[in-house]
PDB file of C-alpha atoms in Angstrom:
ATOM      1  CA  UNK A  24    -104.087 208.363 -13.809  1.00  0.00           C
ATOM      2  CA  UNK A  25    -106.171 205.357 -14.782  1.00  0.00           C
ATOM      3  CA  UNK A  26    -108.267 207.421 -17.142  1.00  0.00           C
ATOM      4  CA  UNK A  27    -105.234 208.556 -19.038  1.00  0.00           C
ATOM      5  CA  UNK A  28    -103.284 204.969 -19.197  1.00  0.00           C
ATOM      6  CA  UNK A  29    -106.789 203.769 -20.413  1.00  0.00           C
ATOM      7  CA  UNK A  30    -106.726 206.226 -22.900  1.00  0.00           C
ATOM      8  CA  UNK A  31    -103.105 205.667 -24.047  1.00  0.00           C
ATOM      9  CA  UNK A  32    -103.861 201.850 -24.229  1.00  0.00           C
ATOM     10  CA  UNK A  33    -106.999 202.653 -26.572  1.00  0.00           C
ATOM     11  CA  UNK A  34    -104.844 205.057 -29.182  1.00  0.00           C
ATOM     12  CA  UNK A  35    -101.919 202.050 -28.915  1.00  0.00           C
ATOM     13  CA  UNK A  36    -104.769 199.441 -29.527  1.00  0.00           C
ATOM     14  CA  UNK A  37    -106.657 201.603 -32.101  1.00  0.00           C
ATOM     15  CA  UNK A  38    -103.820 202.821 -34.212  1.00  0.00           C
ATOM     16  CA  UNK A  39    -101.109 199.789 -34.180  1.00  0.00           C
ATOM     17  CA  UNK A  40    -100.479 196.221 -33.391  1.00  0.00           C
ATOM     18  CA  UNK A  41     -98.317 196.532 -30.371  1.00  0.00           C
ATOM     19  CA  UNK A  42     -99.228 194.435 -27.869  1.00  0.00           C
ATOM     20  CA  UNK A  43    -101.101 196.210 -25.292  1.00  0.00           C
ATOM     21  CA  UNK A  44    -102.283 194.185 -22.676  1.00  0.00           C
ATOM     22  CA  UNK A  45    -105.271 196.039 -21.474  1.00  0.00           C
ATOM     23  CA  UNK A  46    -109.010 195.875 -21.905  1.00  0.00           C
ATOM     24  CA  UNK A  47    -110.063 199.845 -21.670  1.00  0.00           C
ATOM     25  CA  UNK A  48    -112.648 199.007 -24.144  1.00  0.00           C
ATOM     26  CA  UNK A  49    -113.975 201.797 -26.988  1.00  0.00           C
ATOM     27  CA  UNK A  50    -116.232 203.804 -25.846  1.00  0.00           C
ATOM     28  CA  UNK A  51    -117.016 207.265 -27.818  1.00  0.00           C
ATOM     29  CA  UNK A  52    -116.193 209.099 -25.101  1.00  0.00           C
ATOM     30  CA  UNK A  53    -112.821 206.771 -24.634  1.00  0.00           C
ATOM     31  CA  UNK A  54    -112.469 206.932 -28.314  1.00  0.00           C
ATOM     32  CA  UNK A  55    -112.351 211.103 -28.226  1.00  0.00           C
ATOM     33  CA  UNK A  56    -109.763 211.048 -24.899  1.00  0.00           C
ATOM     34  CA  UNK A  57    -107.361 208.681 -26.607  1.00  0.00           C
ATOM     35  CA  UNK A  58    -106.461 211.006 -29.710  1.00  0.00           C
ATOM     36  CA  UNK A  59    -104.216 213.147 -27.056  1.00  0.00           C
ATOM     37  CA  UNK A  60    -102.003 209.731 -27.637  1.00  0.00           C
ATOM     38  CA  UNK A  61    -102.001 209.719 -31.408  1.00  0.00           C
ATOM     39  CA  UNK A  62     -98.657 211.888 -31.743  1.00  0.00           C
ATOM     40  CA  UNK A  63     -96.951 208.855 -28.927  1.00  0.00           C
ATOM     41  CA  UNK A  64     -98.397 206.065 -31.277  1.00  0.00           C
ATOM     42  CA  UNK A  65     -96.540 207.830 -33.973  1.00  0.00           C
ATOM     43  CA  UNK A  66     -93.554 207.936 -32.119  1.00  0.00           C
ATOM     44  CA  UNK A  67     -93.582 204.554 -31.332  1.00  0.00           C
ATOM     45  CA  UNK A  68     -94.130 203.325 -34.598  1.00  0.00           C
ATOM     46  CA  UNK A  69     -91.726 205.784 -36.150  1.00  0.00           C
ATOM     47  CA  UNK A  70     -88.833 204.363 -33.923  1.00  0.00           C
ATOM     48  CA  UNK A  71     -89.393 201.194 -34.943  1.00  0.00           C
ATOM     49  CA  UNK A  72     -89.077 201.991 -38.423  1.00  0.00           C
ATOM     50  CA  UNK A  73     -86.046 203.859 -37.600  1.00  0.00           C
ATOM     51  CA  UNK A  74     -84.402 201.098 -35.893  1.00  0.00           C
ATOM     52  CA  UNK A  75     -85.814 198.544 -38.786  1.00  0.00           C
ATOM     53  CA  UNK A  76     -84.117 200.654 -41.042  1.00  0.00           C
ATOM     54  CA  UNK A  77     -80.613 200.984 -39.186  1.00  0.00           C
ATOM     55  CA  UNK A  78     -80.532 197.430 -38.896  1.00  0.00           C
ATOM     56  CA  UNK A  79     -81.171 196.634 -42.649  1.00  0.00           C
ATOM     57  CA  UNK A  80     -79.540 199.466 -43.834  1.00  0.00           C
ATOM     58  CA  UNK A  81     -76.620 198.283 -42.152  1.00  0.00           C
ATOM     59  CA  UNK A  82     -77.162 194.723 -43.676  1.00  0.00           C
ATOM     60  CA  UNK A  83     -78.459 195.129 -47.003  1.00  0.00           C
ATOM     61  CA  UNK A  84     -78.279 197.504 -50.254  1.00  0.00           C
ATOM     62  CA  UNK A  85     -80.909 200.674 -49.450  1.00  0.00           C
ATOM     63  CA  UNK A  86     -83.751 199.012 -51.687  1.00  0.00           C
ATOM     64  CA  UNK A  87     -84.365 195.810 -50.010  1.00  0.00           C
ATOM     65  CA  UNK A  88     -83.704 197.320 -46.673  1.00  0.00           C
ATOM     66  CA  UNK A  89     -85.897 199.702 -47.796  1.00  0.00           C
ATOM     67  CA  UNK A  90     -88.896 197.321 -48.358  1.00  0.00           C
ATOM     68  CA  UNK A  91     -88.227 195.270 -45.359  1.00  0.00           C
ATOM     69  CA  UNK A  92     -88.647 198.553 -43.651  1.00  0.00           C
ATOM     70  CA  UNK A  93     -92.292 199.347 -45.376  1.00  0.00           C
ATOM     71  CA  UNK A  94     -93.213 195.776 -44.779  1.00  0.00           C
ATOM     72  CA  UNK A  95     -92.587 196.399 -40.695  1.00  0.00           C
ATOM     73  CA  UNK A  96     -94.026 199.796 -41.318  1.00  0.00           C
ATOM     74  CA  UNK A  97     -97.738 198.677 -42.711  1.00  0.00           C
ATOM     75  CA  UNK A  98     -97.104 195.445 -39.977  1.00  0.00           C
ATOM     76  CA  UNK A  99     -97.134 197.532 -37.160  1.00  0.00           C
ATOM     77  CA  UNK A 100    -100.744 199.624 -38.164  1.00  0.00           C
ATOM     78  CA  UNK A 101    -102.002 196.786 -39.551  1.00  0.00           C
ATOM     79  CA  UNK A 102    -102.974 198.178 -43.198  1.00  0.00           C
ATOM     80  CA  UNK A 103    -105.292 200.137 -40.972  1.00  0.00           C
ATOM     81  CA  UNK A 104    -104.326 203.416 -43.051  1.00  0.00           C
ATOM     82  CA  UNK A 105    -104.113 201.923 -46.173  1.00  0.00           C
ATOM     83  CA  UNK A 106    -107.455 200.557 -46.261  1.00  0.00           C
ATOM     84  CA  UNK A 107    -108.614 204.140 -45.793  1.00  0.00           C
ATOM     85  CA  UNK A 108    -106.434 205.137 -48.179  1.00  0.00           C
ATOM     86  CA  UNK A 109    -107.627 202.150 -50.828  1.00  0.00           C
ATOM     87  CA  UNK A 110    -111.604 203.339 -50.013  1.00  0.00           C
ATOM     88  CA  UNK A 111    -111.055 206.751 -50.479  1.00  0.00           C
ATOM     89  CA  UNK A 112    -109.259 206.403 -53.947  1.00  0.00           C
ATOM     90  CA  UNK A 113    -112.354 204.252 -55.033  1.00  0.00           C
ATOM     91  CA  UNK A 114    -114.517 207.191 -53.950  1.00  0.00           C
ATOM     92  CA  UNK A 115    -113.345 209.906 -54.836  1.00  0.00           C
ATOM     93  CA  UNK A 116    -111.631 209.120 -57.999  1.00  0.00           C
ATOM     94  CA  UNK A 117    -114.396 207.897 -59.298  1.00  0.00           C
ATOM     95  CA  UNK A 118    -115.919 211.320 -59.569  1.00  0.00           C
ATOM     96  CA  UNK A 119    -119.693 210.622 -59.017  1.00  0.00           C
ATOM     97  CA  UNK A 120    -121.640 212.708 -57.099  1.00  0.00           C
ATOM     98  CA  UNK A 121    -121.214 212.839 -52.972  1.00  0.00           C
ATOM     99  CA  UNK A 122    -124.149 209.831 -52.336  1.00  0.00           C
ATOM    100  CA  UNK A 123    -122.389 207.166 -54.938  1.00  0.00           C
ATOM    101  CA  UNK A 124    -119.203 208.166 -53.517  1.00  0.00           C
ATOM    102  CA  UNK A 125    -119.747 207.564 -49.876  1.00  0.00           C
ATOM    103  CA  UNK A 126    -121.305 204.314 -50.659  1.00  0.00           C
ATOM    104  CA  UNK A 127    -118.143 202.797 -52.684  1.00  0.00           C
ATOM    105  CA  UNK A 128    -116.212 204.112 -49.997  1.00  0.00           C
ATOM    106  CA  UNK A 129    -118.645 202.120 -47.920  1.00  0.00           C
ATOM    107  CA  UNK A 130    -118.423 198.862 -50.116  1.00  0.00           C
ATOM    108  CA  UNK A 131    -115.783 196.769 -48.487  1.00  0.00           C
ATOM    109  CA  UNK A 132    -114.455 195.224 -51.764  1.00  0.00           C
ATOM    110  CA  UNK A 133    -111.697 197.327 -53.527  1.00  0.00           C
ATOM    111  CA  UNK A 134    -111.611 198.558 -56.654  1.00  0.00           C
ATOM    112  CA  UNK A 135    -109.167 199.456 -59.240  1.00  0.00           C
ATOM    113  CA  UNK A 136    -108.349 202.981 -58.521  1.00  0.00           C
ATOM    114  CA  UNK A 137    -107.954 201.359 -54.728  1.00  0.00           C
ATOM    115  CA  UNK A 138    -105.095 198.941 -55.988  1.00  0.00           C
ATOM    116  CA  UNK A 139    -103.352 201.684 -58.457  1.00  0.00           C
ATOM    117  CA  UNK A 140    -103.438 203.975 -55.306  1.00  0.00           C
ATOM    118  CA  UNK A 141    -102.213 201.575 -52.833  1.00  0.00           C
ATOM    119  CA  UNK A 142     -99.310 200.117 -55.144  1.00  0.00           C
ATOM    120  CA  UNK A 143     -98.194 203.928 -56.378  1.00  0.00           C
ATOM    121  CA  UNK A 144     -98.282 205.313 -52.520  1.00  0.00           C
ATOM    122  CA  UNK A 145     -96.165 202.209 -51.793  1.00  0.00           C
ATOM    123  CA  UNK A 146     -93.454 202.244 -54.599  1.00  0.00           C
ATOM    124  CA  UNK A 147     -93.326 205.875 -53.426  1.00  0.00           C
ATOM    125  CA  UNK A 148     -92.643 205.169 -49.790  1.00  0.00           C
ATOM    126  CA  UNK A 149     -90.096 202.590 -51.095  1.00  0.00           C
ATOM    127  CA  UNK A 150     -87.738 204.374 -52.887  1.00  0.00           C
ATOM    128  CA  UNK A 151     -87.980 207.568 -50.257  1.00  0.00           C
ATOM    129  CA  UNK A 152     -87.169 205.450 -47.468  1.00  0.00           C
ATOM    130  CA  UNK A 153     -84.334 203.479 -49.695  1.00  0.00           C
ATOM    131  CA  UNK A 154     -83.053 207.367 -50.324  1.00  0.00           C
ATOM    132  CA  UNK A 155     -82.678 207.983 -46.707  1.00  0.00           C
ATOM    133  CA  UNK A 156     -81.325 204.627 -45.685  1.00  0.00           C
ATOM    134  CA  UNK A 157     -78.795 205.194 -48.787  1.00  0.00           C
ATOM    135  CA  UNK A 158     -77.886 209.156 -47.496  1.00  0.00           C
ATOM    136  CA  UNK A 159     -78.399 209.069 -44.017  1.00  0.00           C
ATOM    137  CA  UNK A 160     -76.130 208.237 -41.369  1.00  0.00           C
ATOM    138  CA  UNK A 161     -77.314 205.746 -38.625  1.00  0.00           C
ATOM    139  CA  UNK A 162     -77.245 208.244 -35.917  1.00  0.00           C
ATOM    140  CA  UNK A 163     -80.055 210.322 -38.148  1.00  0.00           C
ATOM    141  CA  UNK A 164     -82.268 207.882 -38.800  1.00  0.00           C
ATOM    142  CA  UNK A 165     -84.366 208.650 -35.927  1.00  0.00           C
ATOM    143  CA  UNK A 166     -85.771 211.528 -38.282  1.00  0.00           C
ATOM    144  CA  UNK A 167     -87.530 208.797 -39.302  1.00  0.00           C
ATOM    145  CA  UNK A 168     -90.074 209.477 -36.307  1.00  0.00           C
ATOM    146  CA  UNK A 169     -91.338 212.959 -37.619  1.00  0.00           C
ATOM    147  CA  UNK A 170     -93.601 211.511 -40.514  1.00  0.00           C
ATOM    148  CA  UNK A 171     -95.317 208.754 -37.926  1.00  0.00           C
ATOM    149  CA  UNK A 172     -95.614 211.592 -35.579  1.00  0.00           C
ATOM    150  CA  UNK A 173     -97.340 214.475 -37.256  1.00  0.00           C
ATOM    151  CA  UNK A 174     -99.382 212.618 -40.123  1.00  0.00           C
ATOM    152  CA  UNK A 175    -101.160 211.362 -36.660  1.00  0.00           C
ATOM    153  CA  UNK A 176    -101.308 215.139 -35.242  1.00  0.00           C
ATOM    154  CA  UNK A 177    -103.108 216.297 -38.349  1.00  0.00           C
ATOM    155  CA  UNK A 178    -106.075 213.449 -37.749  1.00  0.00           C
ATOM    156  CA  UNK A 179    -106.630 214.960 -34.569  1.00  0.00           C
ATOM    157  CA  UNK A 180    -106.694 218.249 -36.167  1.00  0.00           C
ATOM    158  CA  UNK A 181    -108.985 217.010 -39.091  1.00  0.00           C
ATOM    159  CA  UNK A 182    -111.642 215.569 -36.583  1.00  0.00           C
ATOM    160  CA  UNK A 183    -111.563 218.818 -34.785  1.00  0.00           C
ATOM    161  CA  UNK A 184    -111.617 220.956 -37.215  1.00  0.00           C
ATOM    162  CA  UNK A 185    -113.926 219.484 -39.915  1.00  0.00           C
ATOM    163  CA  UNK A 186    -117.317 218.132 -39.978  1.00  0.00           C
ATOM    164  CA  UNK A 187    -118.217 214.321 -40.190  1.00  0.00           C
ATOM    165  CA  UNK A 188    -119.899 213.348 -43.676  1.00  0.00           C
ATOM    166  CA  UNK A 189    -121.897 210.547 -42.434  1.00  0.00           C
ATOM    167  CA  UNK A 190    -123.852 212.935 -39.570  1.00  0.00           C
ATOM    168  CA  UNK A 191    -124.186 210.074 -36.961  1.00  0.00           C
ATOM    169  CA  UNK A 192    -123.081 206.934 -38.584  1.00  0.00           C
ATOM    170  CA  UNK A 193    -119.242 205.301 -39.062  1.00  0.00           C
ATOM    171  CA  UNK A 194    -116.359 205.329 -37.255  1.00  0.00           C
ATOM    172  CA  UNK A 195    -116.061 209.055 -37.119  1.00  0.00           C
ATOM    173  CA  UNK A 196    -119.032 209.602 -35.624  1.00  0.00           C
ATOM    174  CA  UNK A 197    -116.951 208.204 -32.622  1.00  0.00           C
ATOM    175  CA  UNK A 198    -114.836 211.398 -32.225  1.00  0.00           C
ATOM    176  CA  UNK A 199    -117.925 213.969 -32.834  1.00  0.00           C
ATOM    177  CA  UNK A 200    -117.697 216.948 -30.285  1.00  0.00           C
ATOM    178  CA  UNK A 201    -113.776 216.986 -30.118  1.00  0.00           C
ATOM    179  CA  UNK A 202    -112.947 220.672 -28.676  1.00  0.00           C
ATOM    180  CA  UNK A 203    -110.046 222.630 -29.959  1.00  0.00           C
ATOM    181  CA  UNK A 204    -108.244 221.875 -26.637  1.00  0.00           C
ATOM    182  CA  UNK A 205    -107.862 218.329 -27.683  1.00  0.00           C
ATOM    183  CA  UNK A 206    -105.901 219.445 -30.703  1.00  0.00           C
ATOM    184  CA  UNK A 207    -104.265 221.848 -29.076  1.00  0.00           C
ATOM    185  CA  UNK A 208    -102.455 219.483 -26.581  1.00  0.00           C
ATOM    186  CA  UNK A 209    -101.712 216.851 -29.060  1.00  0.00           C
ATOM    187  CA  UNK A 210     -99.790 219.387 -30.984  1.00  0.00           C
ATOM    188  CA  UNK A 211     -97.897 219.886 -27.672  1.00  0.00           C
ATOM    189  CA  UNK A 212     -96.724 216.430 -27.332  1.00  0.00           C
ATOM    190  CA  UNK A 213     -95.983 216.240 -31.282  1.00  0.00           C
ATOM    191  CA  UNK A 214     -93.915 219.192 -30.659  1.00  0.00           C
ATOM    192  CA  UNK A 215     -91.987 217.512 -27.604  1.00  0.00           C
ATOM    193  CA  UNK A 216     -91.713 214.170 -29.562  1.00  0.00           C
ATOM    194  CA  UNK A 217     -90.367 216.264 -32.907  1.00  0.00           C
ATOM    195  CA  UNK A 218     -87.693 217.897 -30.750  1.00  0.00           C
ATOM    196  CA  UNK A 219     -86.504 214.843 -29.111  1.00  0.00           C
ATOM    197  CA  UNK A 220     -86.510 213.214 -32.223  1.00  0.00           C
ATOM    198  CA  UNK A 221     -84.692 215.648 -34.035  1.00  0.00           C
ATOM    199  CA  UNK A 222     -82.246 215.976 -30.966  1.00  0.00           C
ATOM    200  CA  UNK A 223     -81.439 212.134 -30.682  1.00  0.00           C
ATOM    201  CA  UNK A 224     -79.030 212.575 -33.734  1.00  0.00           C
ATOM    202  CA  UNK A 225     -76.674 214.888 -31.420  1.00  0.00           C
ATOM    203  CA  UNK A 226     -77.043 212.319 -28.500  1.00  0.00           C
ATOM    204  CA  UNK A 227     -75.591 209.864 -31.129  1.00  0.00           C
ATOM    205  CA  UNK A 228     -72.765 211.446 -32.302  1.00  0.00           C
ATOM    206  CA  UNK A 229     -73.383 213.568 -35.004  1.00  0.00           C
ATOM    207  CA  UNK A 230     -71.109 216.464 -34.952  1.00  0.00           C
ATOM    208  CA  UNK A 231     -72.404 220.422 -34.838  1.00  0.00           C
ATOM    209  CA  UNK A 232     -72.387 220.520 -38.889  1.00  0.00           C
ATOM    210  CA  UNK A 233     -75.454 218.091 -38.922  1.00  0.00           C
ATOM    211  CA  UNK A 234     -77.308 220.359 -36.561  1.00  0.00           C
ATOM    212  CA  UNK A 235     -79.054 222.552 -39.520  1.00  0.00           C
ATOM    213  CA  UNK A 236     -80.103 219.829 -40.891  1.00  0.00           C
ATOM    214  CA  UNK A 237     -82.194 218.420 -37.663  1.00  0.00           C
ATOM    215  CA  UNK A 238     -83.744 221.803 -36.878  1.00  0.00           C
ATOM    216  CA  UNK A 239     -84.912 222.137 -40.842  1.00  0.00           C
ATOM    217  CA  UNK A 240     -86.876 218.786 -40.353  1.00  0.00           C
ATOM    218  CA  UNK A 241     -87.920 219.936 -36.512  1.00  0.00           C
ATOM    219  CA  UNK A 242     -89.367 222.968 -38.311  1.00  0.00           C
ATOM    220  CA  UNK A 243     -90.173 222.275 -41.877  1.00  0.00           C
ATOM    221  CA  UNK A 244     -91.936 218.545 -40.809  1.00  0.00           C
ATOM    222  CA  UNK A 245     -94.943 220.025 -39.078  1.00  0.00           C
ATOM    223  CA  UNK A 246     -95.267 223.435 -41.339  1.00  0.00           C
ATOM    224  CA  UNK A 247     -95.717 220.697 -44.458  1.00  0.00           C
ATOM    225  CA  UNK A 248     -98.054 218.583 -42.548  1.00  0.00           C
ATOM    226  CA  UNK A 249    -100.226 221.633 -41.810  1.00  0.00           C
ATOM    227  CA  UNK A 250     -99.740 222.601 -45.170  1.00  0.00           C
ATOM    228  CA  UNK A 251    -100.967 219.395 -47.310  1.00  0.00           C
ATOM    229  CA  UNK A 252    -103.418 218.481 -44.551  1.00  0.00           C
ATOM    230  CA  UNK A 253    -105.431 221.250 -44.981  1.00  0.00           C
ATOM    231  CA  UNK A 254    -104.942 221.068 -48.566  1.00  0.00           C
ATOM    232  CA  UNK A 255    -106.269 217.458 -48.578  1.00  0.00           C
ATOM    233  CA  UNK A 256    -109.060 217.775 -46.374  1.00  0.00           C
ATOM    234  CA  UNK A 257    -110.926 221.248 -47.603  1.00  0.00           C
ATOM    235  CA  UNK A 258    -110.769 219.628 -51.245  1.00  0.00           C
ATOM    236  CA  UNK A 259    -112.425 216.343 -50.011  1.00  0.00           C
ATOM    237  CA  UNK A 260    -114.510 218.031 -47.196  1.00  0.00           C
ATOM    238  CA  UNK A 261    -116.310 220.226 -49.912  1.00  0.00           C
ATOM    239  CA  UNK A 262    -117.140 217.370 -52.488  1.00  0.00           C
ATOM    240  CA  UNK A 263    -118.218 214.748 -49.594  1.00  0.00           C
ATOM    241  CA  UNK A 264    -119.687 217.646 -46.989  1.00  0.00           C
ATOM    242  CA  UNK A 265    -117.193 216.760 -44.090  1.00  0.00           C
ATOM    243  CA  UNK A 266    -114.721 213.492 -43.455  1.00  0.00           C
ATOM    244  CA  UNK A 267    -115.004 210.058 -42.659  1.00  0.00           C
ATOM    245  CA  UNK A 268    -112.896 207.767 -40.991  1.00  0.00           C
ATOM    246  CA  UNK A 269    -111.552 206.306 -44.131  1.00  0.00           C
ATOM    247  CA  UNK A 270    -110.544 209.714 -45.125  1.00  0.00           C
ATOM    248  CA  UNK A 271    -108.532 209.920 -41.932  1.00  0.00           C
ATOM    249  CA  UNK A 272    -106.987 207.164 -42.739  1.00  0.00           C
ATOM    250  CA  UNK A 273    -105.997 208.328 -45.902  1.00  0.00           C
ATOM    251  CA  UNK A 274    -104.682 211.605 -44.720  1.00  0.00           C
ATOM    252  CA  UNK A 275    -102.232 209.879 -42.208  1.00  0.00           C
ATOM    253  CA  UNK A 276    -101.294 207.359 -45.305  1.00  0.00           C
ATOM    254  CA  UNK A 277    -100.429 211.303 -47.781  1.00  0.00           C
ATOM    255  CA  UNK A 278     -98.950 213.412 -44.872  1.00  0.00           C
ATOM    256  CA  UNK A 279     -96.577 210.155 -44.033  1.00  0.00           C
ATOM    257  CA  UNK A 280     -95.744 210.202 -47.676  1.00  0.00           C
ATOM    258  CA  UNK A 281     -95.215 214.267 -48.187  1.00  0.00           C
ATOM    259  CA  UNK A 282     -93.277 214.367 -45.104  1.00  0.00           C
ATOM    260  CA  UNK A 283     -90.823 211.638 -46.075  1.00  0.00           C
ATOM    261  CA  UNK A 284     -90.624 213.608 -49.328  1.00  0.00           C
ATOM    262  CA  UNK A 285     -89.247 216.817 -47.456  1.00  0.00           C
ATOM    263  CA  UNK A 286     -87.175 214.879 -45.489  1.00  0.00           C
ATOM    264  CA  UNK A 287     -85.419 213.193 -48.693  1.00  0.00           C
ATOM    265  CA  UNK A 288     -85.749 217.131 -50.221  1.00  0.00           C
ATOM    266  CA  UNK A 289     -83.496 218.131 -46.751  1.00  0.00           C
ATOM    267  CA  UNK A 290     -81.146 215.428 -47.015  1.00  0.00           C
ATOM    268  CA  UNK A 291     -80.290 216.924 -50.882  1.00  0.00           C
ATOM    269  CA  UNK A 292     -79.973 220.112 -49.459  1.00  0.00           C
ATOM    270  CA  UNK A 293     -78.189 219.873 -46.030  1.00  0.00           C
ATOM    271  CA  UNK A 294     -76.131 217.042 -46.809  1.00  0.00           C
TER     272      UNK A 294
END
């Protein structure tokens, strides 16, 4: 029991900004239990953004509500995501060969294709979360959980399943030797968040006609994720030789982003 609270407090501490009040420390071998969390971090953070965006939405015209929403969004990971994101744009954009681009990834200062990346993944975020807010009704917003939730799935999948570029050194050396069953039982919880998540609507209020429309996203939401994911990271494994952590990063940062897309894509379809 205190081995797996210690290992929920790590993901929580790891991943966000909550505030966990524990000291479980970060081992490697702390480190490699704690990714069974990453799909309840996601949840967490995704139901905050839901609520931020009921509350605003309710408030405010979609577009501001929609960046207040972002702004509590990147607050509660603390850029974490996006500064992989910004490193690996800088990298592999600027299409020198694997050494050079593993040490401007490296290079904490950010570079131009860093800031066009961040600012385009942003203004993209924006206006998909200012199209829900605008076409969704309240009681759905807790859809808004199934990006948070799987782009964090597919990291644990992407340590497990590909091999670290740096050999020994970074962060993602930390989670070397993750075994399949580690990705295997995150997907379990995603799946038991998802359904909730795509149940609360019904608890809500929303009648039996909005019901197609929640099992799509149960179902489409994690296919995508699995899709792009493994688009993303073979195409960057093969030019860099493996992953790093910023490229984790960045993977959560594009899945969030394509899965908000298909949930936008569902809401013109089912609604």
């Amino acid at each position: 029991m205190r081995e797996r609270r210690d290992a929920a407090a790590a993901a929580f501490q790891f991943l966000s900004r909550f505030p966990v009040k524990s000291d479980p420390g970060f081992s490697p071998e702390l480190l490699r239990r704690s990714v069974l969390f990453y799909p309840v971090v996601g949840a967490a953070i995704g139901l905050c953004v839901a609520a931020g965006a009921a509350l605003t939405g309710w408030i405010l015209p979609a577009w501001p509500a929609a960046v207040i929403t972002l702004i509590l969004w990147v607050g509660l990971t603390g850029g974490m995501h996006l500064d992989g994101w910004m490193d690996s744009a800088d990298g592999l954009l600027s299409y020198r060969p694997r050494e050079r681009i593993l040490e401007i990834m490296k290079d904490s200062r950010v570079g131009a294709m860093g800031v066009l990346a961040c600012v385009l993944l942003l203004l993209l975020k924006a206006s998909l979360v200012a199209a829900l807010i605008e076409g969704y009704a309240y009681y759905e917003l807790p859809l808004l959980l199934l990006p948070a939730i799987w782009s964090r799935w597919y990291m644990v999948r992407a340590m497990v399943r590909y091999p670290i570029a740096r050999g020994n050194e970074g962060l993602a050396a930390s989670f070397a030797g993750l075994a399949p069953s580690h990705e295997r039982r995150a997907l379990a919880i995603a799946a038991l968040l998802s359904l909730a998540a795509a149940g609360a609507p019904l608890a809500l209020g929303a009648g039996l006609a909005a019901w197609p429309l929640h099992l799509a996203a149960a179902l489409l939401l994690p296919a995508a994720a699995l899709a792009s994911g493994t688009v993303a990271a073979r195409r960057i494994s093969s030019r860099l030789g493996g992953l790093t952590g910023d490229v984790y990063g960045a993977l959560n940062e594009l899945l969030e982003a394509m899965l908000l897309l298909v949930l936008v894509l569902l809401q013109h379809n089912f609604m």
